[in-house]
Amino acid sequence: MRYVDEFRDPVRAKALLGRIEALAASLAQARDRPLYLMEVCGGHTHTIFKFGIEGLLPKSIELVHGPGCPVCVLPMGRVDDCVALAETPGVILATFGDAMRVPGSKKSLMQAKADGADIRMVYSPLDALQLARANPGREVVFFALGFETTMPSTALTVLQAEAEGIRNFSLFCNHITIIPTMKAILDSPELKIDGFLGPGHVSMVIGTAPYRFIAEQYKKPLVVSGFEPLDVLQSIWMVLAQLAEGRTEIENQYVRVVPAGGNDKALEAVDRVFELRPFFEWRGLGSIDHSGVRIRDAYASFDAERRYSVPDVKIADPKSCQCGEVLKGAIKPWECKVFGKACTPATPMGALMVSSEGACAAYYQYGDLDDLARRSASA
Amino acid sequence: MCLGIPGRIVAITDPVHKLGTVEVAGVRRAVNLACIIDEDHPIEACIGDWVLVHVGFAMSRIDEREAEATLALLAELGEVMEAQRAMQAAAAGEEGDHALR
Amino acid sequence: MSPLDAVPKSIPRRASVDLPTVTLAHGGGGRAMRDLIDGVFLEAFGCPELKEMNDAAVIALSGLAAQGDRLAFTTDSFVVDPLVFPGGDIGKLAVCGTINDLAVSGARPLYLTCAVILEEGFPIPELRRIVGSMASAAREAEVAVVTGDTKVVGRGACDKLFINTAGIGVIEHGLDLGPTRVRPGDVILVNGLLGDHGATILNARGDLALSTPIESDCAALHDLIGVVKAAAPNLRFLRDATRGGLATVLNEVAESARVGIALDESAVPIRAEVKGFCEILGLDPLYLANEGKLVAIVPEAEAPAALAAMRGHRHGAEAAVIGRVTDRRPGRVTMRTVFGGERVVDMLVGDQLPRIC
């Protein structure tokens, strides 16, 4: 596959790894702890595990998996609301596959489907709109989630529905924004991250300027990274180079896809349809100001929250759940008291274990659990 | 929200609704082109373009020159490393010879 | 002599199977049911055993004992949705699936049952098509369907059509296959491109709106297995990589045999379109179902012969060595990725779902 296979080339990887090792070794001389690099985005976590990148890096670099997984941070109360929508008579709930297994306080969408709710998995919001066209007697609700990457597609779908006069289509909006998320992490006192791999596809929409505050105020380097393994390695190299040279800048490794100014058409559509919520609840991270968007009044007829009544109950995370600390990078997944015990992919307590690139599920699926057990025993 | 795949636009199916067909390794899917068209890039000119596809939308045009540049940079690193290694190996070989005498 | 040699060429069709759909009467045990069985099942299967409509098929033990010393006995139910898909249908699956279960146990597949549960209102022409697929798959495999059962349930009580097939076969004396025979150093082979069936079914459900030329690889493998056994007399283990894909089979072996398995990702054969399909949806092809692919584990010395034998067979043209059994990390399957790093290939929890993240 073009633009994919070339960026998985192990020969080019060797050279990069040599550079990374050299830089890490020189940086290690002045430090008594490993370098902590955080990849914000769940897609990067997936790449790191799928290609076994962590094992290729020197031990003086540790990767910390950040909260860039919009499924992982869905609070239970919102999942309950979505289940309620799905169980409303006449409703077809259309959702991405990722959201099917996230546990609500009583059940997940998968379980609601087994109980008889009409829930359909779609690849695109356009397919949800097509369901509305094909089923004029039913109400189609689309479970919209994702960061800024996915907002334009939802917004453009609403605009398309409006243009066609489709009246039986609405969405349950759970889109969230990346910048307040990153701020919440940077502000947390337990933080010891030295540099960041920035979300490549969010940046394709918003550009690279919004991250400037990270370099200027928080004095941390950030490299916007692509999703193939060579991209991730090159980005790690670029972060290390900044640290070695005493720079703190926002750099763009993913230049073939990310324009510095983002995508105007996408941002226009988002701005037309959505506005910021004053605050939004995040699983494990609590309430974060201006971190979510809702549908503007002009498009209220497409807002499922206004068309239907949902329980809208704030459900606390289970007490033993340490998702928040893992999301902030304060602890590693296996350091969570319930990891692998009460909380496994088969019996997830928190969404980090449910979503396939939640840090915990990724470790459980791909990681070297025997090695982790040894590490935590010797710690 | 990260899963995007490069694909090639092989057809324009509905210019009014800005829809086309994208192909990835022989798999085809309808795709919305609204984010990548403007006065400089009208829809008809998109055939053959490589784009980043996310949930049925073309979100960015892939810059082929930048892609080549990235790969070339990484390849160069490899050549430099090989050259360095060859020099080190040669130097070690000379030392070894000295040691033998 | 094959059990099919005495097949009558046609059986007169009865009137009630000219109705368009199945009704509850067709399951009632009376005339309508006889008509359905005669007109659809017997007409397709044409086996003399079946025609006698006894309560049980009767098979001489002496005939079986002449072919080996153990009976292999298996059953499977088939509930796939959609019923018809590129490369096959539920009928072909039901026959090949059970034949393969017998064959990977080392048996020569001989006889099958065919039990069908129909939902009231199921179209009879579609039933004919599916039963016809079963019959031609059985004929091609030289396996006879010797007994069966038909039930009809009310609308909604089952999803269109469920099929159960049970099968018996005979295992020749001295042949012993199983995970406990597997040893470090053994070589792991597959007979071709992986993931075709799983991708086909996922796509055929229509929700994803992807158009691909991918087809199910559904096939009966006992003949292929015969040539592998001949080329590799010390064959250790065989299993077909159905639900859960290659990764599930290998994890089962690693766990039962307490051995490690080391795979080489670049050696695992996957069609370009299946790779593309998986990349778009965020799926891992190692977990996709196959219906015409098996995993064979052979001693290292016999690997070249086994590979050559597979490649010489029509169901093994793209066969490949994909990894080895090791004593490192017993119970675990690890894989050297195309990128050079290593990852663990674990058991899946639940079905794989397409993702956007």
CSV table of C-alpha atoms in Angstrom, one decimal, chain A residues 43-314:
chain,number,residue,atom,x,y,z
A,43,GLY,CA,-3.7,5.8,17.3
A,44,HIS,CA,-0.1,6.3,18.2
A,45,THR,CA,-0.5,3.9,21.2
A,46,HIS,CA,-1.8,1.4,18.7
A,47,THR,CA,1.1,1.8,16.4
A,48,ILE,CA,3.6,1.5,19.2
A,49,PHE,CA,2.2,-1.8,20.3
A,50,LYS,CA,1.3,-3.3,16.9
A,51,PHE,CA,4.9,-2.9,15.6
A,52,GLY,CA,6.7,-3.6,18.9
A,53,ILE,CA,8.3,-0.1,19.0
A,54,GLU,CA,8.8,0.1,22.7
A,55,GLY,CA,11.0,-3.0,22.6
A,56,LEU,CA,13.2,-1.4,20.0
A,57,LEU,CA,13.9,1.8,22.1
A,58,PRO,CA,16.7,2.1,24.6
A,59,LYS,CA,15.7,1.5,28.2
A,60,SER,CA,16.5,5.2,29.0
A,61,ILE,CA,13.3,6.2,27.1
A,62,GLU,CA,9.9,5.3,28.5
A,63,LEU,CA,6.7,5.9,26.5
A,64,VAL,CA,3.7,7.2,28.5
A,65,HIS,CA,0.4,6.6,26.9
A,66,GLY,CA,-1.8,9.7,27.0
A,67,PRO,CA,-5.6,10.4,27.0
A,68,GLY,CA,-6.1,10.8,23.3
A,69,CYS,CA,-8.7,8.0,23.1
A,70,PRO,CA,-12.1,9.6,22.8
A,71,VAL,CA,-13.8,6.3,23.6
A,72,CYS,CA,-11.7,5.8,26.7
A,73,VAL,CA,-12.7,9.1,28.2
A,74,LEU,CA,-16.5,8.7,27.7
A,75,PRO,CA,-18.1,8.9,31.2
A,76,MET,CA,-20.4,6.2,32.2
A,77,GLY,CA,-23.3,8.6,32.4
A,78,ARG,CA,-23.0,9.5,28.7
A,79,VAL,CA,-22.9,5.8,27.8
A,80,ASP,CA,-26.1,5.4,29.8
A,81,ASP,CA,-27.7,8.3,27.9
A,82,CYS,CA,-26.7,6.6,24.6
A,83,VAL,CA,-28.2,3.3,25.7
A,84,ALA,CA,-31.4,5.1,26.6
A,85,LEU,CA,-31.5,6.7,23.1
A,86,ALA,CA,-31.0,3.3,21.6
A,87,GLU,CA,-33.8,1.8,23.6
A,88,THR,CA,-36.2,4.5,22.6
A,89,PRO,CA,-39.0,3.0,20.5
A,90,GLY,CA,-38.5,3.7,16.8
A,91,VAL,CA,-34.9,4.7,17.1
A,92,ILE,CA,-32.0,3.2,15.1
A,93,LEU,CA,-28.8,4.0,16.8
A,94,ALA,CA,-25.8,4.2,14.5
A,95,THR,CA,-22.4,4.0,16.1
A,96,PHE,CA,-18.7,3.4,15.3
A,97,GLY,CA,-17.4,0.0,16.4
A,98,ASP,CA,-15.2,1.5,19.0
A,99,ALA,CA,-18.1,2.5,21.2
A,100,MET,CA,-19.9,-0.8,21.3
A,101,ARG,CA,-18.2,-2.3,24.3
A,102,VAL,CA,-17.7,0.7,26.6
A,103,PRO,CA,-19.5,-0.2,29.9
A,104,GLY,CA,-22.3,2.0,31.1
A,105,SER,CA,-23.6,1.7,34.7
A,106,LYS,CA,-25.8,-1.1,33.7
A,107,LYS,CA,-24.8,-2.2,30.2
A,108,SER,CA,-22.9,-1.4,27.1
A,109,LEU,CA,-24.3,-0.7,23.7
A,110,MET,CA,-23.3,-4.3,22.7
A,111,GLN,CA,-25.4,-5.6,25.6
A,112,ALA,CA,-28.3,-3.3,24.7
A,113,LYS,CA,-28.2,-4.7,21.2
A,114,ALA,CA,-28.4,-8.2,22.6
A,115,ASP,CA,-31.4,-7.1,24.6
A,116,GLY,CA,-33.1,-6.0,21.4
A,117,ALA,CA,-32.2,-2.4,20.7
A,118,ASP,CA,-31.7,-1.6,17.0
A,119,ILE,CA,-28.0,-0.6,17.0
A,120,ARG,CA,-26.1,-0.6,13.7
A,121,MET,CA,-22.4,-0.3,13.4
A,122,VAL,CA,-21.3,2.2,10.7
A,123,TYR,CA,-17.9,3.3,9.3
A,124,SER,CA,-19.0,6.8,8.5
A,125,PRO,CA,-21.6,9.4,9.6
A,126,LEU,CA,-22.6,9.5,5.9
A,127,ASP,CA,-23.7,5.8,6.3
A,128,ALA,CA,-25.9,6.9,9.3
A,129,LEU,CA,-27.5,9.6,7.1
A,130,GLN,CA,-28.1,6.9,4.5
A,131,LEU,CA,-29.9,4.8,7.1
A,132,ALA,CA,-32.2,7.8,7.7
A,133,ARG,CA,-32.9,8.1,4.0
A,134,ALA,CA,-33.6,4.4,3.7
A,135,ASN,CA,-35.9,4.3,6.8
A,136,PRO,CA,-38.2,7.3,6.6
A,137,GLY,CA,-40.5,5.9,9.2
A,138,ARG,CA,-37.7,5.5,11.8
A,139,GLU,CA,-35.6,8.0,13.7
A,140,VAL,CA,-31.8,7.6,13.2
A,141,VAL,CA,-29.5,8.8,16.0
A,142,PHE,CA,-25.8,8.9,15.3
A,143,PHE,CA,-23.4,8.5,18.3
A,144,ALA,CA,-20.9,11.2,17.3
A,145,LEU,CA,-17.6,11.0,19.1
A,146,GLY,CA,-14.0,11.8,18.5
A,147,PHE,CA,-11.6,14.7,18.7
A,148,GLU,CA,-11.3,17.5,16.1
A,149,THR,CA,-10.4,14.9,13.5
A,150,THR,CA,-13.9,13.6,13.4
A,151,MET,CA,-15.8,16.8,14.0
A,152,PRO,CA,-15.7,18.0,10.4
A,153,SER,CA,-17.2,14.8,9.1
A,154,THR,CA,-20.1,15.0,11.6
A,155,ALA,CA,-20.6,18.7,10.8
A,156,LEU,CA,-20.6,18.1,7.1
A,157,THR,CA,-23.1,15.3,7.5
A,158,VAL,CA,-25.4,17.7,9.4
A,159,LEU,CA,-25.1,20.3,6.7
A,160,GLN,CA,-25.9,17.6,4.1
A,161,ALA,CA,-29.0,16.5,6.1
A,162,GLU,CA,-30.1,20.1,6.3
A,163,ALA,CA,-29.6,20.7,2.6
A,164,GLU,CA,-31.7,17.6,1.7
A,165,GLY,CA,-34.4,18.4,4.2
A,166,ILE,CA,-33.9,15.1,6.1
A,167,ARG,CA,-35.9,15.3,9.3
A,168,ASN,CA,-35.4,11.9,10.9
A,169,PHE,CA,-31.7,12.2,11.6
A,170,SER,CA,-30.0,13.6,14.7
A,171,LEU,CA,-26.8,13.1,16.6
A,172,PHE,CA,-25.8,12.5,20.2
A,173,CYS,CA,-22.8,14.8,20.3
A,174,ASN,CA,-19.8,13.7,22.4
A,175,HIS,CA,-17.0,15.4,20.4
A,176,ILE,CA,-14.2,16.7,22.6
A,177,THR,CA,-11.3,19.0,22.0
A,178,ILE,CA,-7.6,18.2,22.4
A,179,ILE,CA,-6.1,21.4,23.8
A,180,PRO,CA,-7.9,21.5,27.1
A,181,THR,CA,-7.1,17.9,27.5
A,182,MET,CA,-3.4,18.5,27.0
A,183,LYS,CA,-3.6,21.5,29.4
A,184,ALA,CA,-5.2,19.3,32.1
A,185,ILE,CA,-2.3,16.9,31.7
A,186,LEU,CA,0.3,19.6,31.7
A,187,ASP,CA,-1.2,21.2,34.8
A,188,SER,CA,-1.3,18.0,36.8
A,189,PRO,CA,1.3,18.1,39.6
A,190,GLU,CA,2.3,14.4,39.2
A,191,LEU,CA,3.4,15.1,35.7
A,192,LYS,CA,6.9,14.3,34.7
A,193,ILE,CA,6.7,14.2,30.9
A,194,ASP,CA,9.7,15.5,29.0
A,195,GLY,CA,8.3,15.8,25.6
A,196,PHE,CA,5.2,15.0,23.5
A,197,LEU,CA,4.3,13.2,20.3
A,198,GLY,CA,1.4,15.3,19.0
A,199,PRO,CA,-1.8,14.0,17.4
A,200,GLY,CA,-1.3,13.8,13.7
A,201,HIS,CA,-4.8,13.6,12.4
A,202,VAL,CA,-6.3,16.2,14.9
A,203,SER,CA,-3.5,18.5,13.6
A,204,MET,CA,-4.6,17.8,10.0
A,205,VAL,CA,-7.7,19.8,10.9
A,206,ILE,CA,-6.5,22.3,13.5
A,207,GLY,CA,-2.9,22.9,12.2
A,208,THR,CA,0.1,23.2,14.5
A,209,ALA,CA,-0.3,26.7,16.0
A,210,PRO,CA,-2.7,25.7,18.8
A,211,TYR,CA,0.1,23.7,20.5
A,212,ARG,CA,2.4,26.7,20.8
A,213,PHE,CA,1.5,27.3,24.4
A,214,ILE,CA,3.0,24.0,25.3
A,215,ALA,CA,6.4,25.1,24.0
A,216,GLU,CA,6.2,28.7,25.2
A,217,GLN,CA,4.4,28.4,28.5
A,218,TYR,CA,5.2,24.9,29.7
A,219,LYS,CA,8.6,24.7,28.0
A,220,LYS,CA,8.0,21.2,26.6
A,221,PRO,CA,8.9,20.1,23.0
A,222,LEU,CA,6.1,18.6,20.9
A,223,VAL,CA,6.5,17.0,17.5
A,224,VAL,CA,3.3,16.4,15.5
A,225,SER,CA,3.6,12.8,14.4
A,226,GLY,CA,2.3,10.5,11.6
A,227,PHE,CA,1.0,7.1,12.4
A,228,GLU,CA,3.3,4.7,10.7
A,229,PRO,CA,6.1,3.2,12.8
A,230,LEU,CA,8.8,5.3,10.9
A,231,ASP,CA,6.8,8.4,11.7
A,232,VAL,CA,6.7,7.6,15.4
A,233,LEU,CA,10.5,6.8,15.5
A,234,GLN,CA,11.3,10.0,13.5
A,235,SER,CA,9.2,12.0,15.9
A,236,ILE,CA,10.9,10.5,18.9
A,237,TRP,CA,14.2,11.4,17.4
A,238,MET,CA,13.1,15.0,16.8
A,239,VAL,CA,11.9,15.3,20.4
A,240,LEU,CA,15.2,14.0,21.7
A,241,ALA,CA,17.1,16.3,19.4
A,242,GLN,CA,15.2,19.3,20.8
A,243,LEU,CA,16.0,18.1,24.4
A,244,ALA,CA,19.7,17.6,23.5
A,245,GLU,CA,19.9,21.1,21.9
A,246,GLY,CA,17.9,22.8,24.7
A,247,ARG,CA,15.1,23.8,22.3
A,248,THR,CA,11.4,23.8,23.1
A,249,GLU,CA,9.5,24.1,19.8
A,250,ILE,CA,6.4,22.7,18.0
A,251,GLU,CA,7.7,20.7,15.0
A,252,ASN,CA,5.8,18.9,12.3
A,253,GLN,CA,7.1,15.4,11.3
A,254,TYR,CA,3.8,14.6,9.5
A,255,VAL,CA,4.3,17.2,6.8
A,256,ARG,CA,3.0,15.1,4.0
A,257,VAL,CA,-0.5,15.2,5.5
A,258,VAL,CA,-0.6,18.1,8.1
A,259,PRO,CA,-0.6,21.6,6.7
A,260,ALA,CA,0.7,24.1,9.3
A,261,GLY,CA,-2.6,26.1,9.0
A,262,GLY,CA,-4.9,23.2,9.3
A,263,ASN,CA,-7.9,22.7,7.0
A,264,ASP,CA,-10.1,25.8,6.4
A,265,LYS,CA,-13.1,24.0,4.9
A,266,ALA,CA,-13.1,21.5,7.8
A,267,LEU,CA,-12.9,24.2,10.4
A,268,GLU,CA,-15.6,26.3,8.7
A,269,ALA,CA,-18.0,23.4,8.8
A,270,VAL,CA,-17.2,22.7,12.4
A,271,ASP,CA,-17.7,26.3,13.4
A,272,ARG,CA,-21.1,26.5,11.6
A,273,VAL,CA,-22.6,23.5,13.4
A,274,PHE,CA,-20.8,23.3,16.8
A,275,GLU,CA,-20.0,25.6,19.7
A,276,LEU,CA,-18.0,25.0,22.8
A,277,ARG,CA,-19.7,23.6,25.9
A,278,PRO,CA,-18.8,25.5,29.1
A,279,PHE,CA,-17.4,22.3,30.5
A,280,PHE,CA,-17.6,18.5,29.8
A,281,GLU,CA,-17.1,15.5,31.9
A,282,TRP,CA,-14.2,13.1,31.2
A,283,ARG,CA,-13.9,9.7,32.6
A,284,GLY,CA,-11.0,9.6,35.0
A,285,LEU,CA,-10.1,13.3,34.5
A,286,GLY,CA,-13.2,14.9,35.9
A,287,SER,CA,-14.7,18.0,34.5
A,288,ILE,CA,-12.6,20.1,32.0
A,289,ASP,CA,-13.7,23.6,30.9
A,290,HIS,CA,-14.4,24.1,27.2
A,291,SER,CA,-13.4,20.6,26.4
A,292,GLY,CA,-16.5,19.5,24.6
A,293,VAL,CA,-18.7,20.9,21.8
A,294,ARG,CA,-22.5,20.9,21.4
A,295,ILE,CA,-24.7,21.6,18.5
A,296,ARG,CA,-25.6,25.3,17.9
A,297,ASP,CA,-29.2,26.4,18.3
A,298,ALA,CA,-29.5,26.9,14.5
A,299,TYR,CA,-29.2,23.1,14.2
A,300,ALA,CA,-31.1,22.1,17.3
A,301,SER,CA,-33.4,19.8,15.3
A,302,PHE,CA,-30.3,17.6,14.7
A,303,ASP,CA,-29.4,17.5,18.4
A,304,ALA,CA,-30.6,14.2,20.0
A,305,GLU,CA,-30.2,15.7,23.5
A,306,ARG,CA,-32.9,18.2,22.6
A,307,ARG,CA,-35.1,15.9,20.7
A,308,TYR,CA,-35.2,13.1,23.3
A,309,SER,CA,-35.0,13.0,27.0
A,310,VAL,CA,-32.0,11.2,28.3
A,311,PRO,CA,-31.3,10.3,32.0
A,312,ASP,CA,-28.3,12.8,32.1
A,313,VAL,CA,-27.0,11.4,35.4
A,314,LYS,CA,-23.5,11.9,36.4
